[in-house]
XYZ file of C-alpha atoms in Angstrom:
689
model
C -8.685 -0.733 -17.414
C -12.631 0.598 -18.253
C -12.916 3.411 -20.797
C -14.108 5.951 -17.899
C -10.492 4.496 -16.286
C -8.710 5.498 -19.054
C -10.837 9.008 -19.552
C -9.593 9.431 -14.996
C -5.948 9.187 -16.541
C -6.130 11.617 -19.438
C -7.358 14.193 -17.372
C -5.386 13.506 -14.608
C -2.401 14.249 -16.974
C -3.837 17.263 -18.335
C -4.323 18.550 -15.527
C -0.816 18.225 -14.019
C 1.092 18.196 -17.451
C -0.578 19.824 -19.906
C -2.704 19.664 -23.602
C 0.220 18.514 -25.200
C 1.174 15.853 -22.828
C -2.379 14.612 -22.257
C -3.351 14.096 -26.344
C 0.224 12.050 -26.388
C -1.164 10.185 -23.621
C -4.569 9.693 -25.276
C -3.072 8.742 -28.857
C -1.144 6.001 -26.995
C -3.968 4.749 -24.983
C -6.317 4.592 -27.941
C -4.186 3.081 -30.884
C -1.615 1.106 -28.636
C 1.633 0.742 -29.129
C 3.017 2.856 -31.826
C 6.696 4.390 -33.320
C 7.316 7.885 -33.546
C 6.569 7.861 -37.446
C 3.255 6.246 -36.135
C 2.558 9.016 -33.775
C 2.662 11.535 -36.030
C 0.671 10.401 -38.594
C -1.855 10.317 -35.984
C -2.046 12.942 -34.048
C -0.986 15.865 -36.694
C 2.246 16.971 -34.291
C 5.450 18.395 -35.439
C 8.249 16.107 -35.017
C 9.735 18.566 -32.047
C 6.045 18.659 -30.319
C 5.865 14.609 -30.316
C 9.360 14.444 -29.202
C 9.096 16.910 -25.940
C 5.604 15.043 -25.318
C 7.084 11.953 -25.426
C 10.193 12.888 -23.103
C 7.326 14.225 -20.866
C 5.972 10.708 -20.539
C 8.986 8.653 -20.398
C 10.832 10.949 -17.468
C 7.295 10.571 -15.431
C 7.370 6.785 -16.183
C 3.677 7.529 -17.621
C 4.740 5.897 -21.246
C 6.493 2.654 -21.614
C 9.543 2.101 -24.831
C 11.499 -0.524 -25.964
C 13.494 -0.413 -29.073
C 13.158 -3.600 -31.378
C 16.526 -5.437 -32.220
C 14.719 -6.315 -35.323
C 14.515 -3.422 -37.316
C 16.006 -0.768 -34.753
C 12.701 0.932 -34.252
C 11.858 2.310 -30.649
C 7.897 1.829 -29.588
C 5.930 3.349 -26.591
C 2.901 2.578 -24.715
C 0.843 4.135 -22.320
C 0.671 2.893 -18.523
C -2.137 3.543 -16.822
C -1.797 2.532 -13.786
C 1.226 5.233 -13.458
C -1.334 7.980 -14.773
C -3.902 6.989 -11.786
C -0.757 7.232 -9.204
C -0.941 10.842 -10.317
C -4.149 11.543 -7.950
C -2.470 9.785 -4.642
C 1.114 12.292 -5.411
C -0.420 14.507 -2.213
C -1.319 11.503 -0.101
C 2.497 9.566 -0.784
C 3.572 12.771 0.795
C 1.491 13.275 3.448
C 2.577 9.813 4.478
C 6.294 10.216 4.072
C 6.023 13.146 6.154
C 4.066 10.906 9.270
C 6.696 8.197 9.081
C 9.833 9.284 7.893
C 9.650 13.941 9.094
C 9.811 16.594 6.728
C 12.794 15.843 5.064
C 11.894 12.746 3.919
C 8.453 14.494 2.902
C 10.203 17.063 0.568
C 12.795 14.344 -1.052
C 9.862 12.306 -1.931
C 7.927 15.481 -2.941
C 10.948 16.347 -5.533
C 11.224 12.490 -6.717
C 7.140 12.692 -8.136
C 7.660 15.911 -9.523
C 10.811 14.730 -11.360
C 9.547 11.142 -12.068
C 13.022 9.981 -11.418
C 16.565 11.493 -10.320
C 20.061 11.050 -9.962
C 21.220 11.124 -6.639
C 24.248 13.544 -7.268
C 21.461 16.281 -8.757
C 19.155 16.329 -5.569
C 22.227 16.615 -3.759
C 23.277 19.633 -6.159
C 19.932 21.027 -5.985
C 19.773 20.987 -2.199
C 23.172 23.311 -2.223
C 25.238 20.350 -0.564
C 27.944 19.894 -2.569
C 30.671 21.103 -0.964
C 33.752 19.905 -0.222
C 34.690 17.251 2.114
C 37.609 19.778 3.532
C 34.887 22.667 4.346
C 32.654 19.689 5.431
C 35.417 18.871 8.076
C 35.880 22.403 8.673
C 32.267 23.458 9.563
C 31.977 20.515 12.156
C 34.797 21.318 13.658
C 34.379 25.115 14.372
C 30.415 24.536 14.595
C 30.325 21.553 17.278
C 28.588 19.479 14.743
C 26.229 21.501 12.630
C 27.051 22.232 9.299
C 27.510 26.008 8.631
C 27.066 25.340 5.112
C 22.881 24.543 5.285
C 21.155 26.522 3.138
C 17.399 26.789 2.101
C 16.709 25.003 -1.184
C 17.789 26.822 -4.362
C 15.625 27.746 -7.326
C 16.438 24.840 -9.490
C 15.422 26.248 -12.228
C 16.676 24.384 -15.022
C 14.471 21.776 -14.553
C 11.753 23.788 -13.145
C 10.541 21.751 -9.958
C 12.890 22.941 -6.784
C 11.717 26.314 -5.238
C 12.975 28.159 -2.059
C 11.374 25.812 0.939
C 12.431 27.642 4.337
C 11.687 23.861 6.323
C 14.707 22.539 4.094
C 17.234 24.935 6.575
C 19.425 23.172 8.995
C 19.630 19.951 5.915
C 22.979 18.740 5.745
C 25.250 16.033 3.573
C 24.751 13.351 6.152
C 21.288 13.681 7.039
C 20.264 14.012 3.820
C 21.469 10.430 2.282
C 20.054 8.844 6.177
C 16.901 10.225 4.926
C 17.225 8.346 1.376
C 18.986 5.655 3.010
C 15.638 5.216 5.075
C 13.252 5.569 2.302
C 15.231 2.957 0.235
C 15.128 0.359 3.194
C 11.320 1.713 4.162
C 10.742 0.347 0.273
C 8.898 3.850 -0.594
C 11.719 4.650 -2.591
C 13.837 2.544 -5.107
C 16.530 2.576 -7.529
C 15.254 2.879 -11.240
C 16.511 -0.293 -13.560
C 15.986 0.145 -16.863
C 13.345 -2.440 -17.027
C 11.199 0.043 -15.344
C 10.853 1.971 -18.639
C 9.741 -1.488 -20.470
C 6.375 -2.930 -20.596
C 5.644 -6.146 -18.847
C 5.511 -8.323 -22.146
C 8.166 -6.749 -23.544
C 10.350 -7.178 -20.328
C 9.127 -10.720 -20.053
C 10.245 -11.186 -23.700
C 13.374 -9.772 -22.483
C 13.888 -12.637 -19.579
C 13.265 -15.137 -22.213
C 15.803 -13.813 -23.830
C 17.610 -14.078 -21.196
C 17.221 -17.525 -19.517
C 16.659 -19.588 -22.684
C 20.233 -18.157 -23.833
C 22.003 -20.613 -20.585
C 23.132 -23.862 -21.406
C 21.133 -26.014 -19.668
C 17.590 -24.565 -21.294
C 18.538 -25.483 -25.118
C 17.206 -27.946 -27.006
C 14.004 -30.031 -26.210
C 13.116 -29.634 -22.834
C 11.134 -32.233 -20.523
C 8.003 -31.120 -18.145
C 10.100 -30.805 -15.276
C 13.024 -28.309 -17.152
C 9.899 -26.245 -18.391
C 8.609 -25.840 -15.252
C 12.051 -24.718 -14.107
C 12.147 -22.704 -17.355
C 9.362 -20.846 -16.105
C 10.559 -20.396 -12.515
C 13.967 -18.432 -13.963
C 12.076 -16.366 -15.839
C 9.840 -15.264 -12.840
C 13.309 -14.639 -10.807
C 14.656 -12.839 -13.591
C 11.547 -10.634 -13.933
C 11.415 -10.157 -9.865
C 15.131 -9.383 -9.471
C 14.525 -5.819 -12.069
C 11.356 -5.535 -10.819
C 12.326 -5.513 -7.038
C 16.316 -5.567 -7.137
C 18.258 -8.594 -6.268
C 19.261 -10.587 -3.481
C 22.772 -8.609 -2.953
C 21.191 -5.213 -3.543
C 18.249 -5.728 -1.294
C 21.016 -6.876 1.105
C 22.778 -3.827 0.056
C 20.082 -1.297 1.198
C 19.629 -3.049 4.099
C 22.903 -2.637 5.263
C 22.802 1.475 4.827
C 22.706 3.695 7.789
C 24.785 0.608 9.700
C 27.915 2.484 10.393
C 31.218 0.149 10.440
C 33.309 1.163 13.868
C 37.068 1.093 12.872
C 39.950 2.099 15.628
C 40.491 6.103 15.738
C 44.424 5.088 15.120
C 43.678 3.561 11.442
C 42.778 6.006 9.446
C 41.805 3.505 6.789
C 42.471 4.289 2.963
C 43.025 7.357 1.235
C 39.083 7.501 0.384
C 37.327 10.805 1.738
C 34.043 9.249 2.242
C 32.522 5.494 2.014
C 30.559 5.439 -0.196
C 28.111 2.606 -1.708
C 26.919 1.942 -4.923
C 23.659 0.207 -5.914
C 23.276 -0.158 -9.839
C 21.820 -3.496 -11.111
C 22.247 -5.235 -8.007
C 26.146 -4.780 -7.667
C 27.015 -3.076 -4.331
C 30.641 -1.396 -3.529
C 32.286 -0.222 -1.334
C 35.066 2.257 -2.414
C 36.926 3.159 0.933
C 36.209 4.405 4.181
C 36.416 8.136 5.830
C 39.699 9.317 6.300
C 39.248 11.433 9.189
C 39.220 11.174 13.257
C 35.765 10.425 13.464
C 35.386 6.578 14.678
C 31.414 6.382 13.338
C 31.086 6.901 9.342
C 27.732 6.408 7.459
C 27.644 5.208 4.174
C 27.109 7.934 1.166
C 24.702 6.320 -1.899
C 26.510 6.815 -5.469
C 25.804 10.299 -7.373
C 24.650 7.909 -10.380
C 22.312 6.243 -8.200
C 19.334 6.757 -9.565
C 15.920 6.794 -7.587
C 11.542 6.559 -7.866
C 9.175 6.762 -5.821
C 7.698 2.946 -5.307
C 4.430 3.640 -6.201
C 3.601 -0.511 -5.015
C 4.864 -0.023 -1.803
C 2.663 3.060 -0.828
C -0.358 0.447 -1.060
C 1.382 -1.767 1.607
C 1.090 1.161 3.801
C -2.757 2.565 2.729
C -3.396 -1.288 2.986
C -1.995 -0.994 6.961
C -3.452 2.680 7.613
C -7.224 1.124 6.500
C -6.585 -2.047 8.618
C -6.267 -0.186 11.833
C -8.930 2.279 11.065
C -10.374 -1.016 10.423
C -9.103 -2.663 14.296
C -10.265 1.277 15.843
C -13.964 1.174 15.110
C -13.923 -2.731 16.317
C -12.085 -2.819 19.035
C -10.293 0.594 21.009
C -8.106 3.199 19.778
C -5.122 1.788 22.064
C -5.484 -1.775 20.491
C -5.360 -0.184 17.019
C -2.384 1.267 18.300
C -0.791 -2.052 18.992
C -1.820 -3.394 16.056
C -0.146 -0.452 13.919
C 3.124 -1.506 15.629
C 2.863 -5.022 14.787
C 1.931 -4.044 10.714
C 4.785 -1.465 10.807
C 7.583 -4.051 11.860
C 6.057 -6.681 8.971
C 5.769 -3.756 6.375
C 9.329 -4.094 5.601
C 9.411 -7.885 4.168
C 5.873 -6.543 2.264
C 6.639 -5.112 -1.499
C 3.369 -5.448 -2.705
C -0.279 -6.364 -1.779
C -0.838 -7.656 -4.323
C 1.774 -10.475 -6.285
C 1.323 -11.362 -9.915
C 2.179 -14.982 -9.240
C -0.954 -15.414 -6.478
C -0.606 -19.008 -4.612
C -3.262 -21.737 -5.129
C -5.573 -19.999 -2.342
C -7.131 -23.142 -2.160
C -4.146 -24.641 -0.069
C -4.464 -23.190 3.028
C -1.957 -24.461 5.186
C 0.728 -24.014 2.687
C -0.466 -20.505 2.810
C -0.594 -19.833 6.571
C 3.124 -21.600 6.662
C 4.193 -18.605 4.311
C 2.901 -15.591 6.099
C 5.368 -13.747 7.915
C 5.333 -14.300 11.603
C 6.837 -11.568 14.194
C 7.077 -12.771 18.120
C 6.174 -11.031 21.437
C 9.661 -9.888 22.300
C 10.470 -7.957 18.502
C 7.112 -6.994 19.148
C 7.246 -5.268 23.331
C 10.649 -3.589 21.923
C 9.248 -1.056 19.280
C 6.296 -0.509 21.427
C 6.609 3.636 22.341
C 5.488 5.069 25.506
C 2.408 7.124 24.261
C 0.556 3.736 24.128
C -1.028 3.444 27.290
C -1.580 -0.987 27.451
C -1.892 -1.399 31.378
C -5.723 1.249 31.591
C -7.022 0.852 27.800
C -8.741 -3.175 28.756
C -11.459 -3.444 31.300
C -12.449 -5.633 33.968
C -15.335 -7.521 34.189
C -16.270 -10.537 36.859
C -15.433 -14.021 36.981
C -18.975 -14.674 37.895
C -20.344 -12.677 34.622
C -17.937 -15.212 32.556
C -19.559 -18.323 31.158
C -15.967 -20.492 30.539
C -17.975 -23.233 29.275
C -18.094 -20.904 25.738
C -15.049 -20.001 25.976
C -13.180 -20.254 22.513
C -9.771 -21.348 21.408
C -7.575 -18.972 19.207
C -7.730 -20.089 15.872
C -4.298 -21.105 14.818
C -5.747 -20.860 10.490
C -3.435 -24.231 9.360
C -0.574 -24.246 12.515
C -0.175 -27.805 13.923
C 1.012 -28.771 17.321
C 2.803 -31.810 17.662
C 1.265 -33.990 20.294
C 3.873 -34.069 22.584
C 4.187 -30.095 22.283
C 2.085 -29.014 25.486
C 0.305 -25.702 24.314
C 1.883 -23.418 27.090
C 1.749 -20.364 24.952
C 0.570 -17.068 24.932
C -2.873 -17.490 24.335
C -3.316 -21.227 24.471
C -3.879 -22.952 27.474
C -3.088 -26.356 28.203
C -5.695 -28.775 29.316
C -4.863 -29.531 32.889
C -4.849 -25.810 32.559
C -8.571 -25.533 31.489
C -9.749 -27.148 34.076
C -8.262 -25.315 36.489
C -9.499 -22.157 35.430
C -12.729 -21.661 37.981
C -9.569 -21.310 40.523
C -7.553 -18.456 39.691
C -8.079 -14.937 40.411
C -11.957 -13.604 40.166
C -10.984 -10.810 37.439
C -10.864 -11.256 33.609
C -10.117 -8.905 31.054
C -12.292 -7.618 27.792
C -11.262 -4.509 25.396
C -14.212 -1.597 25.717
C -15.837 -2.777 28.654
C -16.739 -0.183 31.491
C -15.675 -1.044 35.087
C -18.252 0.777 36.707
C -20.739 -1.209 34.526
C -20.508 -4.679 35.166
C -23.912 -5.574 35.273
C -24.488 -4.071 31.677
C -21.991 -7.670 30.797
C -23.804 -10.610 29.012
C -24.163 -13.305 30.992
C -23.604 -15.796 28.042
C -20.734 -13.293 26.513
C -18.360 -15.462 24.786
C -14.057 -14.387 26.252
C -11.168 -15.601 25.686
C -9.502 -17.769 27.842
C -6.758 -16.690 30.916
C -3.182 -18.133 30.361
C -0.444 -19.112 31.846
C 3.001 -17.500 32.836
C 6.577 -18.758 31.720
C 9.600 -16.872 33.211
C 11.515 -18.735 30.947
C 10.666 -16.746 27.640
C 12.034 -13.548 27.229
C 8.217 -12.348 25.965
C 5.774 -11.716 29.421
C 2.741 -14.908 28.900
C -0.318 -14.797 30.055
C -1.240 -16.272 33.289
C -4.212 -17.419 35.138
C -4.029 -15.039 37.315
C -5.189 -11.343 35.743
C -2.285 -9.104 37.204
C 0.240 -10.847 35.612
C -1.268 -11.318 32.328
C 1.017 -8.902 29.960
C -1.175 -5.903 28.790
C 0.712 -6.189 25.119
C -0.776 -10.120 25.190
C -4.313 -8.557 26.534
C -4.418 -6.344 23.298
C -2.985 -9.423 20.447
C -5.225 -11.821 22.256
C -8.544 -9.451 21.094
C -7.298 -9.110 17.715
C -6.845 -12.926 17.580
C -10.451 -13.397 19.089
C -11.864 -10.924 16.983
C -14.638 -12.311 14.645
C -12.597 -10.532 12.143
C -9.723 -11.578 13.008
C -6.981 -9.393 12.603
C -3.989 -11.418 13.630
C -3.516 -15.356 13.928
C -1.701 -16.754 17.037
C 0.920 -19.255 15.806
C 1.362 -21.581 19.877
C 4.613 -21.726 21.379
C 6.175 -25.180 21.819
C 8.936 -26.383 23.016
C 11.410 -25.747 20.574
C 10.270 -22.298 19.449
C 8.490 -19.133 21.285
C 5.178 -17.812 20.093
C 4.536 -15.775 16.872
C 1.986 -13.551 15.659
C 1.478 -13.319 11.904
C -0.916 -11.539 9.762
C -3.857 -13.205 6.714
C -3.333 -10.019 4.574
C -5.291 -12.293 1.850
C -8.267 -12.504 3.956
C -8.378 -9.073 5.766
C -8.375 -7.417 2.101
C -11.236 -10.234 1.370
C -13.174 -8.496 4.091
C -12.550 -4.947 3.349
C -13.550 -5.174 0.102
C -16.520 -7.101 1.497
C -17.303 -4.690 4.339
C -17.455 -1.677 1.435
C -19.631 -3.297 -0.975
C -21.844 -4.271 2.167
C -21.935 -0.607 3.081
C -22.512 0.587 -0.533
C -25.511 -1.402 -0.610
C -27.035 -0.705 2.747
C -26.942 3.039 1.864
C -29.118 1.623 -1.168
C -30.860 -0.714 -0.516
C -31.441 -0.443 3.165
C -29.885 -3.138 5.628
C -32.255 -5.036 3.684
C -30.524 -5.433 0.652
C -27.488 -6.204 3.602
C -28.918 -9.201 5.217
C -29.634 -10.759 1.168
C -25.960 -10.350 0.695
C -24.744 -11.657 4.086
C -26.777 -14.681 3.899
C -25.296 -15.335 -0.064
C -21.995 -14.577 0.857
C -22.482 -17.732 3.832
C -25.227 -20.083 2.154
C -23.782 -19.323 -2.003
C -26.558 -20.181 -4.222
C -30.224 -19.897 -3.120
C -34.025 -19.877 -4.438
C -36.317 -17.572 -3.453
C -38.171 -19.457 -1.362
C -34.724 -20.479 1.138
C -33.902 -16.950 0.588
C -37.069 -16.022 2.019
C -36.849 -17.726 5.152
C -33.910 -17.312 5.936
C -33.911 -13.741 5.855
C -37.527 -13.564 7.517
C -38.515 -11.447 4.996
C -41.955 -10.493 3.141
C -41.982 -12.386 -0.051
C -43.314 -9.426 -2.155
C -40.753 -7.033 -0.580
C -38.202 -9.967 -0.991
C -38.740 -10.095 -4.369
C -38.957 -6.026 -5.222
C -34.751 -6.010 -3.460
C -33.735 -8.937 -5.776
C -35.280 -7.310 -8.765
C -33.588 -4.029 -7.613
C -30.396 -5.585 -7.218
C -30.049 -7.468 -9.776
C -30.467 -4.585 -12.312
C -28.262 -2.985 -10.704
C -25.630 -5.653 -10.634
C -24.965 -6.540 -7.463
C -27.043 -9.839 -7.863
C -26.434 -12.296 -10.342
C -29.554 -15.015 -11.002
C -28.916 -18.757 -12.531
C -31.000 -20.552 -14.427
C -31.048 -24.112 -14.437
C -33.440 -26.324 -16.644
C -35.456 -29.717 -15.492
C -35.848 -30.958 -18.378
C -34.795 -30.181 -22.210
C -37.267 -28.120 -22.792
C -36.669 -24.956 -20.660
C -39.902 -24.145 -20.238
C -39.918 -21.133 -17.423
C -42.333 -23.051 -15.239
C -39.790 -26.421 -15.265
C -36.699 -23.963 -14.311
C -35.105 -23.557 -11.433
C -33.991 -20.050 -10.811
C -30.903 -18.976 -7.939
C -29.858 -15.861 -6.420
C -25.853 -15.617 -6.620
C -23.215 -12.774 -4.831
C -20.361 -12.444 -6.792
C -18.172 -10.282 -4.737
C -15.463 -9.497 -7.233
C -17.993 -9.312 -10.514
C -19.349 -6.794 -8.370
C -16.432 -5.040 -6.772
C -15.574 -4.654 -10.507
C -18.654 -3.110 -11.204
C -18.275 -0.349 -7.978
C -14.954 0.138 -9.546
C -16.618 1.087 -12.570
C -18.968 3.408 -11.273
C -16.251 4.899 -8.700
C -13.930 6.058 -11.913
C -16.784 7.310 -13.679
C -17.725 9.875 -10.598
C -13.631 10.786 -10.218
C -13.485 11.629 -13.896
C -17.318 13.607 -13.034
C -14.986 15.442 -9.997
C -12.206 16.490 -12.360
C -14.178 17.418 -14.717
C -16.311 19.684 -12.678
C -12.991 21.093 -11.104
C -12.276 22.118 -15.046
C -15.564 23.611 -15.580
C -15.725 26.042 -11.669
C -12.015 26.844 -12.529
C -12.561 28.286 -16.175
C -15.645 30.048 -14.367
C -13.088 32.779 -12.192
C -9.891 31.927 -14.744
C -9.377 35.951 -14.798
C -9.196 36.098 -11.218
C -6.880 33.063 -10.537
C -4.701 34.268 -12.769
C -4.579 37.869 -11.235
C -4.513 36.625 -7.572
C -1.223 34.425 -8.860
C 0.277 36.876 -10.287
C 3.833 38.254 -8.118
C 3.076 41.193 -7.408
C -0.617 40.021 -5.820
C 0.443 36.957 -4.342
C 0.336 37.968 0.005
C -1.328 41.369 -1.155
C -4.791 40.300 -2.256
C -6.882 43.061 0.114
C -5.218 45.443 -1.514
C -5.134 44.740 -5.218
C -8.289 42.965 -5.283
C -11.665 43.959 -5.022
C -14.418 42.998 -2.814
C -16.401 40.587 -6.149
C -13.096 39.539 -6.894
C -12.051 38.458 -3.441
C -15.195 36.522 -3.035
C -15.356 35.013 -6.118
C -12.031 34.014 -5.465
C -13.067 32.498 -1.517
C -15.854 30.484 -3.179
C -13.584 28.929 -6.096
C -11.126 27.630 -3.578
C -13.666 25.930 -1.548
C -15.648 24.483 -4.129
C -11.820 22.859 -4.903
C -10.973 21.784 -1.604
C -14.753 20.075 -0.979
C -14.478 18.672 -4.776
C -10.699 17.375 -4.394
C -11.984 15.969 -1.011
C -14.237 14.043 -2.110
C -11.823 13.043 -5.321
C -9.711 11.566 -2.225
C -12.699 9.442 -0.762
C -12.901 7.804 -3.709
C -9.825 7.028 -4.215
C -9.745 5.329 -0.921
C -12.564 3.233 -2.345
C -10.581 1.842 -5.261
C -7.548 0.945 -3.384
C -9.415 -1.308 -1.297
C -11.355 -2.793 -4.521
C -8.458 -2.915 -6.598
C -4.684 -2.235 -4.390
C -5.494 -4.030 -1.711
């Protein structure tokens, strides 16, 4: 990371965990990998202070540690990625509350504050560690409602849990069910020892384990080296995301197992699942009269918040927002449902081992796919699909300009007719004019058909096949599935939000999302918006021309852009000085004279994104510094207002001037932190998606 990113991380650690922890974090970042003795030499801290600050950083996963087997010395290293994630705590909690409810947001909040925690510690902190006899008695006497429900206790030993009225009504079964749901969603993960080590240390440990296998001993051939590298990457993936066995165990959570009422099962009181280093164990069945019992996580399982998977949630939200702006609200709701079904199979936005982007067919074949039937099964009643797509007279549609849906690398065999949802066969296209006079497009007012452009480019009409579980699209508009209409709008949009995998005789049609191209699109749109705000529409026009055409000289750029040469030269020079455009010099001979040199302008999106990212880090650091300055100006009033005897009685204990100063400070803080959140959204698009 850049200097401004490191400065921002230090300020975040200082704002949340105090000056001692931030000083230790800054030392580790400045000097790199250090032992405890080296830290004491460079910081002039006492051993007690150093150990205390390191314990805080390790607990919050802000510092990685590794004990060398050679000299048995423990080394510490700053983790800038997790330090930056501190700024997203509020967004993660809000996302959990919107998706999984208030109980889930409370669990996420406590895990973020603690860094990581045992399931048993969380159960004890929520006052849920009750005996099974008392639990069964409560259920029998209260008709299924646990009478021991209590508010979250003051967990003063760790200093994070506080009384919260909204946790009233939480029982042990609901707690484990919520945690299981969070585990299945990927927002919470099981802690592994490798999560506390740096990438380089994990790589070294994985190499030691894999190279100790008999088949990798001695001199290796070329194919064996490739197999060795694949085995090392697989070991790293198992440490990072869990083994296949552990992932299956997590996927089986909340799936209760039925048994006969007459069979009491083993003597165990509860069915408990242990998820530890990829090992799944079921210790027994419930001994009771209930035929349906849930799984309970083992109390020794350690949980943490998975920041990588939150990026998936944030990217889906950004894509849904873009779809709503581009097409409409109802279509974006359908898109959100589709992305929500795919997000469980996506562990992170950017894999560390990226496939070759030049192999488009391989990338298309590796995309996650979902059928129309699966999507229609998950639709909710609050989404009105039928009335959200406008109608237009067929005379306004130029069928000669109809485009087929792009399949992006998916191939249909010659023997399979394109009798699919969203793809018409050749004989159907010839009969298109004999269909119903009404077509469908999104966002068109049925009362203003005359406003439709005669050259508009609309999707073709499609045929229904009643043999499929889905509602395939027909040539007659009243038989077109509303869901397919919205999906086709997403597929036919220039941004190509979804891709259609055509239905063949052996498989039904499916829909996929190319997240790689959409992430590049989001980045491009953000950069264009920034350039437009600084240099106007002409700057954006130049960037789009260079993105499409590649490297151009000034004359060609002037002709294509239809811009005056003097104006063009002024804009190019200004954007080049700011770092948004690049210039390449190609001499025509070996003398390299300026008069014999060709100058080509080009736009490098990755380099421009890094430049904007650095400026964003700097702006965020300045926002945090401004918050500290403003807080220091009213420090005495803030401390007085936070006293326990003053909270809730400000009008009685605070003067008019103090209340005015406090209100002004809170307004400033809210505006600055709001700007900080918007800048973080920009960072997510440029760096994480």
